[in-house]
Coordinates of C-alpha atoms and ligand atoms in Angstrom, one line a residue:
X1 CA -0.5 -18.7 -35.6
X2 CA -2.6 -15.7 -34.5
X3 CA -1.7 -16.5 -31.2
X4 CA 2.4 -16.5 -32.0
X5 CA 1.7 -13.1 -33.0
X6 CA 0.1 -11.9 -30.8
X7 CA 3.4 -12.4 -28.5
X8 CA 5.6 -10.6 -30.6
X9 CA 3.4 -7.7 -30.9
X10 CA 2.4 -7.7 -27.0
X11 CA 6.7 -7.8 -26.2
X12 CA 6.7 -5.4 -28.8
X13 CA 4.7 -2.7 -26.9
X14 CA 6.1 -3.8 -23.5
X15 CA 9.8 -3.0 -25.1
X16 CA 10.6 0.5 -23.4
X17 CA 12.1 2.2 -26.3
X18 CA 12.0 6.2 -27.4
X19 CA 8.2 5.6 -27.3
X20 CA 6.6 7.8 -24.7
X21 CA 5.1 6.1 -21.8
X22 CA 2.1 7.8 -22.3
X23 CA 1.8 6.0 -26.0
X24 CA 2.6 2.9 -24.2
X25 CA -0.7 1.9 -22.9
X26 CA -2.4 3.4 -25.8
X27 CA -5.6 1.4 -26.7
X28 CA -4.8 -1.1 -23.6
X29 CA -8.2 -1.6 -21.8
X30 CA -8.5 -3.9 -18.5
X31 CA -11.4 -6.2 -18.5
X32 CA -13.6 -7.7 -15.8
X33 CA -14.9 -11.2 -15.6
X34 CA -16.5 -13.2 -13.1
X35 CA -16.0 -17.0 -14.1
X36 CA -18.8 -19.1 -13.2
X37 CA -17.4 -22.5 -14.2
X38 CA -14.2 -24.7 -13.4
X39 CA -13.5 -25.0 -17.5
X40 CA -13.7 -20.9 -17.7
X41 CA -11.3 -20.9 -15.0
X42 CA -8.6 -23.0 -16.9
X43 CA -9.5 -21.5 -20.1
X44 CA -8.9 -17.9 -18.6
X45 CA -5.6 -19.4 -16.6
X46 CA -4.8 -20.8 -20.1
X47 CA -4.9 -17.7 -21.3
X48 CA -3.4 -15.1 -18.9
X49 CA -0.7 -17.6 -18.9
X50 CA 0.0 -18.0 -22.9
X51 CA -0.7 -14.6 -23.4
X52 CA 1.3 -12.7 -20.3
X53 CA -1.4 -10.7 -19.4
X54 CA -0.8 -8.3 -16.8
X55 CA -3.4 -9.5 -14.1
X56 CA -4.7 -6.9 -11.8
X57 CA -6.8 -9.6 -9.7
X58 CA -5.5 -12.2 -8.6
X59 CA -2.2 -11.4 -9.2
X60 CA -1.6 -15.5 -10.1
X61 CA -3.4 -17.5 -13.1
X62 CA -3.7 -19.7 -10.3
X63 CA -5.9 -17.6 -8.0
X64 CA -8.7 -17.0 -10.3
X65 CA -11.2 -19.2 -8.9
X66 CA -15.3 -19.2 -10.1
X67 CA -17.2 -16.7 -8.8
X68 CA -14.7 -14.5 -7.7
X69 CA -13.9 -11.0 -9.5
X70 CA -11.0 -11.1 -12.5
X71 CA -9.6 -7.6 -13.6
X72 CA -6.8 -8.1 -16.5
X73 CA -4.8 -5.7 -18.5
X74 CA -4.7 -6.5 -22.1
X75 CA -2.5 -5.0 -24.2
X76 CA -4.0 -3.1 -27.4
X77 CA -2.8 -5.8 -30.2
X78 CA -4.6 -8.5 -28.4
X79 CA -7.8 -7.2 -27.3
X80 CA -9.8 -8.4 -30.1
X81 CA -8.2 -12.1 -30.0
X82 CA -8.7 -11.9 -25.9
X83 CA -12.1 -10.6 -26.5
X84 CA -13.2 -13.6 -29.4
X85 CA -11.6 -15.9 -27.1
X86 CA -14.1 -15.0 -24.2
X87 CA -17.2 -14.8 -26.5
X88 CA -16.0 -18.4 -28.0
X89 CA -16.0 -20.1 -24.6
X90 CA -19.3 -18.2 -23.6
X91 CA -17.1 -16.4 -21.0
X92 CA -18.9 -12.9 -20.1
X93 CA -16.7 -9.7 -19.8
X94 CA -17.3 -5.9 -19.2
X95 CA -15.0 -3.4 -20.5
X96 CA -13.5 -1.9 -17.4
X97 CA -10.9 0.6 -18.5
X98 CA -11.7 1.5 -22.4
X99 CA -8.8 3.0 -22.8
X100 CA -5.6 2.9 -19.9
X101 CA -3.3 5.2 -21.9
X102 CA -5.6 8.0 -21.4
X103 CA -5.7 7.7 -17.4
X104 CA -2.3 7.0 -17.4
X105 CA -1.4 10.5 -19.2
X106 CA -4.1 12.0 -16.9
X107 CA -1.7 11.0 -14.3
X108 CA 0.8 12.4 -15.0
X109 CA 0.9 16.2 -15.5
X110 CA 3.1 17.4 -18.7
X111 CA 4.7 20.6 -17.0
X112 CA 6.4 20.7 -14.1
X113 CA 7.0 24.2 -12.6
X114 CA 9.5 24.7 -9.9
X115 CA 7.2 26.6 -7.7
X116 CA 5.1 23.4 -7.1
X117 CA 7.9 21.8 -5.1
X118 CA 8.4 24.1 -2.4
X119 CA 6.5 23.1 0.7
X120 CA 3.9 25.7 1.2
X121 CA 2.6 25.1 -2.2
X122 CA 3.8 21.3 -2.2
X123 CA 0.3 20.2 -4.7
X124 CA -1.3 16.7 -2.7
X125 CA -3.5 16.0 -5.0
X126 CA -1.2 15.0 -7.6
X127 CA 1.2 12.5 -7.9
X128 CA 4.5 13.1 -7.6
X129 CA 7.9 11.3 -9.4
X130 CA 10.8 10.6 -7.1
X131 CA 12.9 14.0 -7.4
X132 CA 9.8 15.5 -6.1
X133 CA 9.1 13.5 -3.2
X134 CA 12.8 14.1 -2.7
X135 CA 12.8 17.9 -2.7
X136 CA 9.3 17.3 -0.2
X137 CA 11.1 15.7 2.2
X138 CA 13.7 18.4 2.6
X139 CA 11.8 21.1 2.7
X140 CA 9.1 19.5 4.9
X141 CA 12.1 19.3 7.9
X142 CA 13.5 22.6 6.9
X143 CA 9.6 24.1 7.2
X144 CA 9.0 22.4 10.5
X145 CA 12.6 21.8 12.1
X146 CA 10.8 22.0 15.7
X147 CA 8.8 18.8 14.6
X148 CA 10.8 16.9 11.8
X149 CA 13.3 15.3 11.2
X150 CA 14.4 13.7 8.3
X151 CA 17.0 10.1 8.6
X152 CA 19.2 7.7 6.5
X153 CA 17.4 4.4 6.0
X154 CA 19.4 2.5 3.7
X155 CA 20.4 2.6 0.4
X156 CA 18.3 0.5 -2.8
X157 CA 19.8 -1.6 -5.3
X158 CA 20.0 0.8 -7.5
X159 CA 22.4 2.8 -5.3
X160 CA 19.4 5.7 -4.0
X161 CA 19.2 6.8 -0.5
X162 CA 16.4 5.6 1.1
X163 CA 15.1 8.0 4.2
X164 CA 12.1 7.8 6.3
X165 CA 10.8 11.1 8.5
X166 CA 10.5 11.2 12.2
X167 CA 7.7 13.7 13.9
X168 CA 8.6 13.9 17.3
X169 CA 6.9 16.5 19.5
X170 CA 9.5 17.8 21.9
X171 CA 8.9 16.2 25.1
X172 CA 11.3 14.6 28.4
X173 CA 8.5 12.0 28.4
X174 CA 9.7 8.1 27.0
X175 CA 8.0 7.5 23.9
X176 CA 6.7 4.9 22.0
X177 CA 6.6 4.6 17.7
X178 CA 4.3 4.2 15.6
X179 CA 5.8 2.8 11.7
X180 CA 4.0 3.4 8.4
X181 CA 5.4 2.7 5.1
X182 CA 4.5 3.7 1.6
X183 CA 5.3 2.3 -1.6
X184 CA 6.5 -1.3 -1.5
X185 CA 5.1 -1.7 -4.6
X186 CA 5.9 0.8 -7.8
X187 CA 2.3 0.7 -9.5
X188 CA 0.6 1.4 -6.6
X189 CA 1.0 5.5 -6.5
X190 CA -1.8 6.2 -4.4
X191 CA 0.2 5.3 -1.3
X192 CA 3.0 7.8 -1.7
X193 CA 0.5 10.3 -2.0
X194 CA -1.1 9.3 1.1
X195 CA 2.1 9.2 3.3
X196 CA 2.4 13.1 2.5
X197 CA -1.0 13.6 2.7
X198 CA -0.6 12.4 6.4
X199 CA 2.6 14.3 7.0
X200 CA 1.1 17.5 6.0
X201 CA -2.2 16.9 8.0
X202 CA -0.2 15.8 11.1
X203 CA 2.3 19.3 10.7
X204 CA -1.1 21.5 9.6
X205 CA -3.5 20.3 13.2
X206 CA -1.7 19.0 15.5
X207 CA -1.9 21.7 17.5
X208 CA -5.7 22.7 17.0
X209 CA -7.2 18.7 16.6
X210 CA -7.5 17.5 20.1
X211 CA -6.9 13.1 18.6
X212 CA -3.5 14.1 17.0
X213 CA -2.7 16.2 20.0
X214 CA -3.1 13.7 22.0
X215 CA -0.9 10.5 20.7
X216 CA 1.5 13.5 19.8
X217 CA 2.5 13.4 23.8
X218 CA 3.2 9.5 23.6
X219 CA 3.8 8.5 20.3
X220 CA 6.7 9.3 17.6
X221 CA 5.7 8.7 13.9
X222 CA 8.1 7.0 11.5
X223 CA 7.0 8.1 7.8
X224 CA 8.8 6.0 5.2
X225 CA 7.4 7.5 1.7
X226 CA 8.3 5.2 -1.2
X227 CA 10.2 2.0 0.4
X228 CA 10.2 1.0 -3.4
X229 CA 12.2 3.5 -4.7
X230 CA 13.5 2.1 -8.1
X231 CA 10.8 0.7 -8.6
X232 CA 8.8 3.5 -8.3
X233 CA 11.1 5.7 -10.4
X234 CA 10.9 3.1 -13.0
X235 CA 6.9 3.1 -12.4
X236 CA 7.4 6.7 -13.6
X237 CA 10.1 6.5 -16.6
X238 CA 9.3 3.5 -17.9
X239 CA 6.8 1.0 -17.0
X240 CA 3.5 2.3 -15.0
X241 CA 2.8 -0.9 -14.0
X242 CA 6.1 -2.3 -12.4
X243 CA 5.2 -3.8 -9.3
X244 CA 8.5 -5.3 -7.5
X245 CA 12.4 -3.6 -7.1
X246 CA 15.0 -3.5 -9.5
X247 CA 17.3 -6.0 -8.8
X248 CA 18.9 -8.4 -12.0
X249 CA 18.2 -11.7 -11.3
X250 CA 20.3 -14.5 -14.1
X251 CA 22.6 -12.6 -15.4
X252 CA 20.0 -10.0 -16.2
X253 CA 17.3 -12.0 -17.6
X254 CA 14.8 -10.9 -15.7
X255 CA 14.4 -8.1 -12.8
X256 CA 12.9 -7.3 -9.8
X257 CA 11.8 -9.1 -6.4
X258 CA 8.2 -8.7 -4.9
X259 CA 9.6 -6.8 -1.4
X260 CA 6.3 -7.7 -0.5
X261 CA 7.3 -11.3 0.0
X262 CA 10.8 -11.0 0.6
X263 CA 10.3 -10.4 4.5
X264 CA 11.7 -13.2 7.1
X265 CA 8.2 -14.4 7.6
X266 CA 7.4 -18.1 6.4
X267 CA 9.4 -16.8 3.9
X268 CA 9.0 -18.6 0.5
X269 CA 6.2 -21.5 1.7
X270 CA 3.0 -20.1 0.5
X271 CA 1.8 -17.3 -2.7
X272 CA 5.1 -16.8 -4.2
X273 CA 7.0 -18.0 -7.2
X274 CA 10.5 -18.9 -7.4
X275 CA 10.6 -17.9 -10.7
X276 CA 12.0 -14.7 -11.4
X277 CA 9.9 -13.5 -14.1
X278 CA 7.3 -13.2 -11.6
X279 CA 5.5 -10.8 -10.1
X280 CA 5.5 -12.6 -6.7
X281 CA 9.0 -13.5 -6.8
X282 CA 10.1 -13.4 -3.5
X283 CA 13.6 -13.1 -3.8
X284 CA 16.5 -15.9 -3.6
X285 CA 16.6 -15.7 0.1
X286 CA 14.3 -14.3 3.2
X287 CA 16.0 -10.6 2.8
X288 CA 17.9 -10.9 0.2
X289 CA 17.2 -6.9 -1.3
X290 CA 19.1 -4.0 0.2
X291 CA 15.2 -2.3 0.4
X292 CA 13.9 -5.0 2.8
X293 CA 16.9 -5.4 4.7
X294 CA 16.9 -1.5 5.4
X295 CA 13.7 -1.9 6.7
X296 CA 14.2 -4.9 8.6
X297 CA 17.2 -4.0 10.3
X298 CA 15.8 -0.8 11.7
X299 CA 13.0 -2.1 13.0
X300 CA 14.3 -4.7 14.8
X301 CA 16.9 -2.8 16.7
X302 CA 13.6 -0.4 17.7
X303 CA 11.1 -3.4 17.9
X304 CA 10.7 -2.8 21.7
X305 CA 9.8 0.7 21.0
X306 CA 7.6 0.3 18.3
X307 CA 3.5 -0.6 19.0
X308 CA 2.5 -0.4 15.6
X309 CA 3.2 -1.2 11.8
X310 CA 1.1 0.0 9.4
X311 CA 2.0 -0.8 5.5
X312 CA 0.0 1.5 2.9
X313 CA -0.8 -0.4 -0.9
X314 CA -3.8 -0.4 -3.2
X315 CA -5.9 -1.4 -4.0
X316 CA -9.4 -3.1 -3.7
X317 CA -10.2 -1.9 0.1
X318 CA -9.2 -4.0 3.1
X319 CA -7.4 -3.5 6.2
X320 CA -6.0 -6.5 6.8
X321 CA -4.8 -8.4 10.3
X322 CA -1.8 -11.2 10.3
X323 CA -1.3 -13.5 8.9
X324 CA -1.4 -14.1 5.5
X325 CA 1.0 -16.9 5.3
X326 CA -1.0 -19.2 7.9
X327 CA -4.7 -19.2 8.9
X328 CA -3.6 -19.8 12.7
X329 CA -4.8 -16.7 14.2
X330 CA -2.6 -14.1 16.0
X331 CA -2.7 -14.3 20.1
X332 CA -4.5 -10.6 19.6
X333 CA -6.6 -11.1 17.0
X334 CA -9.8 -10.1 18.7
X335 CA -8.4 -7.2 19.6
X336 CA -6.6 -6.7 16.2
X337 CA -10.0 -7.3 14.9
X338 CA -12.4 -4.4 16.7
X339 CA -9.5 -1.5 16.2
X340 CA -9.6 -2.2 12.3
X341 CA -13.6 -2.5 12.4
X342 CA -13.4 0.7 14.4
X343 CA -10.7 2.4 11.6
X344 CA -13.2 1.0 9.1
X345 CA -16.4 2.6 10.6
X346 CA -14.0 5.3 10.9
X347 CA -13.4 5.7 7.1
X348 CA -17.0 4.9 6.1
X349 CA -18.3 8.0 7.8
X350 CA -16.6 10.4 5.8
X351 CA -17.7 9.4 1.8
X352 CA -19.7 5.9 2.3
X353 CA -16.8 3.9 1.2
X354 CA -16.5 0.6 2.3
X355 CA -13.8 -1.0 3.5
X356 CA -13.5 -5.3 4.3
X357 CA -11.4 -6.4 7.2
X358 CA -10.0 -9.1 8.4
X359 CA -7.0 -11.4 8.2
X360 CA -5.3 -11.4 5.2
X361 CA -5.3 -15.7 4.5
X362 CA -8.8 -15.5 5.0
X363 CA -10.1 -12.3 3.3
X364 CA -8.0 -11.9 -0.1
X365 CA -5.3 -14.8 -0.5
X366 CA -2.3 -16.4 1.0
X367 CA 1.1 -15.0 0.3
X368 CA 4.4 -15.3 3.1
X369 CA 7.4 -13.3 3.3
X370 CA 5.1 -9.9 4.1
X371 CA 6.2 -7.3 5.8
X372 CA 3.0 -7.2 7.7
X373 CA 3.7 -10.5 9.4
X374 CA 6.9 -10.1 10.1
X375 CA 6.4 -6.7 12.0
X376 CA 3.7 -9.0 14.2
X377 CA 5.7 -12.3 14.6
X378 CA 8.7 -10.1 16.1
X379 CA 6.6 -8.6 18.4
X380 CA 5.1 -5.4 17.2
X381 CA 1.5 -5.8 18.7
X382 CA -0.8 -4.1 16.1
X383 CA 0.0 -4.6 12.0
X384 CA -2.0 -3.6 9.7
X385 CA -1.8 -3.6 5.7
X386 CA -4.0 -0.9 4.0
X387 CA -5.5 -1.6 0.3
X388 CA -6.4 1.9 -0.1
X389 CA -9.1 2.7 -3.3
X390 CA -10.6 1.6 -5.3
X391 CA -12.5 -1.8 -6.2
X392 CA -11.6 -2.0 -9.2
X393 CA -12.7 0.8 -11.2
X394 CA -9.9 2.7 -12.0
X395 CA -7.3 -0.1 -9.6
X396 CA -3.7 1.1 -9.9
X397 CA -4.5 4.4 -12.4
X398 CA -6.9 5.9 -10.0
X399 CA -6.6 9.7 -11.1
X400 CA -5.7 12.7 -9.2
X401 CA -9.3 13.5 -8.3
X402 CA -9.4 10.9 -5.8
X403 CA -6.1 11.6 -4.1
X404 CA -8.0 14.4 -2.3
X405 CA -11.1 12.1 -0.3
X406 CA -9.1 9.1 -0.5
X407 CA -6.6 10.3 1.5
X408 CA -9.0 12.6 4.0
X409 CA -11.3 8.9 4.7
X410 CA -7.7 7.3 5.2
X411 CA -6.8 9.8 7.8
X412 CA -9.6 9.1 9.6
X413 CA -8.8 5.2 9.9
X414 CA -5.2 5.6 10.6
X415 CA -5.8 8.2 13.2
X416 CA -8.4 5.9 15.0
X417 CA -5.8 3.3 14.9
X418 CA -2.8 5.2 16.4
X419 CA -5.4 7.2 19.0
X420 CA -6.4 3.4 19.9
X421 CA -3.1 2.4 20.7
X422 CA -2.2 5.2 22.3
X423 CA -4.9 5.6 24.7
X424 CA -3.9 1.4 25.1
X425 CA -0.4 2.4 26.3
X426 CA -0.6 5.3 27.6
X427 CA -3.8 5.6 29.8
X428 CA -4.7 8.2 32.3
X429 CA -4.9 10.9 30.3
X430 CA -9.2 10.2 29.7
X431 CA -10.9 9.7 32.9
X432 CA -11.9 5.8 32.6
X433 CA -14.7 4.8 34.5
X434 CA -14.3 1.1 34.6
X435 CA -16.7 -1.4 36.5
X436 CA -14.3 -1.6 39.7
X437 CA -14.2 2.1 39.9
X438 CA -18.4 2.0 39.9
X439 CA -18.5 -0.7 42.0
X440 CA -16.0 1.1 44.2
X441 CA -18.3 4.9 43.8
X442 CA -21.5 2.7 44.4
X443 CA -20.5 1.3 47.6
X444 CA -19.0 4.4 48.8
X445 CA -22.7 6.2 47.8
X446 CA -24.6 3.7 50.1
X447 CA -21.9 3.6 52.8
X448 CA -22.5 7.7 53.0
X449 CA -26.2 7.5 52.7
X450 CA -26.0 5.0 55.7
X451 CA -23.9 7.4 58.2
X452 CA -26.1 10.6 57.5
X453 CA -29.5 8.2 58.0
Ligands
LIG1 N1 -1.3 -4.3 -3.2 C1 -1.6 -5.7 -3.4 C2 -0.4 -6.3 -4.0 O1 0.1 -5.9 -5.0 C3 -2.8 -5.9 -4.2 C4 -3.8 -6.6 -3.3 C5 -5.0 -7.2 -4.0 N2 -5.6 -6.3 -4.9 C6 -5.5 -6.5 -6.2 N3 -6.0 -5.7 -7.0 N4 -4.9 -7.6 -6.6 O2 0.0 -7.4 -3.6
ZN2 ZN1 0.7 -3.8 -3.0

C-alpha cells in the first residue's frame, strides 16, 4: 500500500507543472551504497526498479553489482520508505546529497544581466542556459574573426540549429582536425562549460603558450558546445536531470533517445534498452535522431582529415579508450593507452585529482552505439571520452566553484593529447634524436677521431 503511494506521489513531483524547478528537487537527497551481497543486489535492483529511482551509478538496476559503488536519487516522498527499506535488509547507506534542491538552485543564478553575455565579460565559471551559449558563440567569432568561425551543423528534433566552431590559424599549410564535443547528455552541465572554457583559453594564449602555438600550425579545432541541445534546454526549464534528446517515441508516450548509444557502432547489441522509457534507449535504428546524424554525417565526409575525437561528459573521472561495446582491443591501444596515461599525469599535476584510464568495456561498463567507437571504427586514430568531475560527491550538480579548476586540470589533459598527436603527424618541428640518428653521430665521432689520430 505504502509502496503504491509512494508512486503517485514520486510521478507527482516528477510532473513539470507551474512548480519552479528549483522546488522540484526539494528535500530529494542521493544516497550511496556499496552492496556487499548478491540478495542486497536484487533487493536494491528490486527496488530502483519498483520505485523508478533515478540512478546516478550504474545507470541500469542491472549493473549494480556487490562491491561496487551505488549513488541513487530519491525523490523527497520516498526517502524515509527507501531509507527503512535499507536498514530492514541490513543494507548500509550514507547520505550523499542531504538536500539536491539546494545545489540545484545554487546552480543556477536568479538574475541574468545583459552585460554578462557579451564576450569580454562572458562569466566561465557559471553555467550557462542555451540562449546564452547562443549569444557566446556569436560574439566569440565576431571578437576573434581572424581565428573563428562559427558553422551550420544540423538542425535537432526540436527544430534548433545546431552549430559547432572552427579555430583555424591562418596558414597555406594542409591541416589536419582535431573534434571535441560537449553535451550529449542534458544533465551533464559541466561539459558545456568546459568547451568554452577551452575556446576562451585557446583565443586568450595561443599566441604567448608555446604547446597551443604549436598544434595551432597543424591542427584545426572543431568545438561542438551542446550536441544535446533540447535536451539540454529542457535540463534547464524543466527537468535537471534529463539525460537523452527530445524525440516522442509511441505516439508520445515516452521521450527521448540516449544519443550516446544511438551511433552506428554495434549499434543496439550490448548496454542499451529497447524500451523507450529508458535512459539507455538507443533509438529505433543506428542514427535514427537528427542530433547524431548531424554529427555523423559531418564527420565522415572529413574522416580523412580528422586525427582525433574527443567526447566531453561527467562524471566519475575516466578517460576512456575504445571500445566499449567489445573487449577486443583497438589495433592502437598501446598507444591509445600511454597518451591518456600521459593526459592523466597531465591533469593530476595541477590539483591531485585522479583520473582512471582505460578502455571503456573494461573500466566502467559495456554500452554500444557510442559515439566514441564509432569515431575509432571509421578510422579516426585517437578517441577519447572524458568523465570529467567528480566521484560522486556532488555527480551531475557539481556547483559553479568547480567549474574554475575543473576546467584548468582538463586543459591540461586535452592539450597533452592534441600536442601528442600533433607532434605524431606533424614531426620536424622538435629536433628528435632517435637511436639511428646516435648511432649515425657516434660513428661519425669515432670515424673523425680516427682521421685526426
Ligand atoms: N556520462 C556517463 C553517462 O551518462 C556517465 C558515466 C558513468 N558515471 C556515472 N555516474 N554513471 O553515460
Ligand atoms: Zn554522459
Amino acid at each position: 500500500m505504502w509502496l503504491f503511494l509512494g508512486i503517485i506521489f514520486s510521478v507527482g513531483t516528477l510532473i513539470p507543472g507551474k512548480l519552479s524547478l528549483k522546488l522540484q528537487y526539494d528535500g530529494d537527497q542521493v544516497l550511496h551504497i556499496v552492496p556487499e551481497t548478491f540478495q542486497q543486489v536484487q533487493h536494491l535492483q528490486h527496488l530502483c526498479s519498483t520505485l523508478l529511482l533515478d540512478l546516478w551509478k550504474p545507470l541500469q538496476p542491472e549493473d549494480i553489482w556487490a562491491g561496487e559503488d551505488l549513488h541513487i536519487r530519491v525523490p523527497a516522498p520516498l526517502v524515509q520508505e527507501v531509507k527503512d527499506s535499507l536498514a530492514q535488509h541490513m543494507i548500509s547507506y550514507r547520505v550523499l546529497i542531504p538536500d539536491v534542491h539546494k545545489l540545484v538552485d545554487q546552480s543556477m543564478p536568479r538574475e541574468r544581466s545583459n552585460h554578462r553575455q557579451v564576450s569580454e565579460s562572458y562569466v566561465y565559471t557559471q553555467y550557462h542556459p542555451m540562449e546564452e551559449i547562443y549569444q557566446w558563440m556569436s560574439q566569440i567569432q565576431k571578437n576573434n574573426s581572424e581565428l573563428v568561425t562559427q558553422h551550420y551543423l544540423g538542425k535537432t528534433t526540436e527544430n534548433r540549429t545546431m552549430y559547432y566552431l572552427q579555430i583555424s590559424q591562418p596558414s597555406d599549410k594542409t591541416k589536419k582536425i582535431i573534434w571535441m564535443d560537449c553535451g550529449i547528455h542534458a544533465r551533464e552541465w559541466i561539459s558545456p562549460a568546459f568547451c568554452q572554457w577551452f575556446v576562451k583559453e585557446i583565443l586568450q594564449n595561443y599566441k604567448s603558450d608555446p604547446k597551443i602555438n604549436r598544434f595551432l600550425q597543424n591542427l584545426d579545432l572543431y568545438i561542438l558546445p551542446v550536441l544535446n541541445i533540447d535536451g539540454y534546454i529542457y535540463s534547464w526549464e524543466k527537468d535537471r536531470f534529463w539525460r537523452k534528446n527530445r524525440a516522442p517515441y509511441m505516439n508520445g508516450t515516452c521521450y527521448g533517445t540516449d544519443l550516446n548509444r544511438n551511433f552506428n557502432s554495434s549499434w543496439g547489441s550490448v548496454g542499451v534498452s529497447y524500451n523507450c522509457d529508458s535512459e539507455i534507449f538507443c533509438g529505433s535504428g543506428p542514427e535514427s535522431e537528427p542530433e547524431t546524424r548531424a554529427v555523423a554525417q559531418f564527420i565522415k565526409r572529413k574522416k580523412n582529415d580528422i586525427l582525433c575525437y574527443l567526447t566531453i561528459h561527467s562524471y566519475g573521472q575516466y578517460i576512456l579508450t575504445p571500445y566499449g561495446s567489445t573487449t577486443k582491443p583497438p589495433s592502437n591501444s598501446e598507444e591509445l593507452m600511454h597518451v591518456a596515461e600521459k593526459a592523466a599525469a597531465a591533469l593530476m599535476e595541477k590539483y591531485g585529482t585522479s583520473y582512471k584510464v582505460g578502455p571503456t568495456s573494461l573500466i566502467l561498463y559495456n554500452n554500444s552505439g557510442s559515439s566514441r567507437d564509432w569515431a575509432h571504427m571509421i578510422g579516426i586514430p585517437f578517441s577519447y571520452t572524458f568523465e570529467l568531475r567528480d566521484n560522486g560527491t556532488y555527480g551531475f550538480v557539481l556547483p559553479p566553484e568547480q567549474i574554475q579548476p575543473t576546467c584548468e586540470e582538463t586543459m591540461l589533459a586535452v592539450t597533452t593529447i592534441i600536442d601528442y598527436v600533433g607532434q605524431k603527424y606533424f614531426p620536424g618541428g622538435a629536433v628528435m634524436l632517435t637511436s639511428s640518428s646516435l648511432g649515425l653521430s657516434l660513428c661519425l665521432t669515432v670515424a673523425f677521431k680516427w682521421t685526426v689520430s
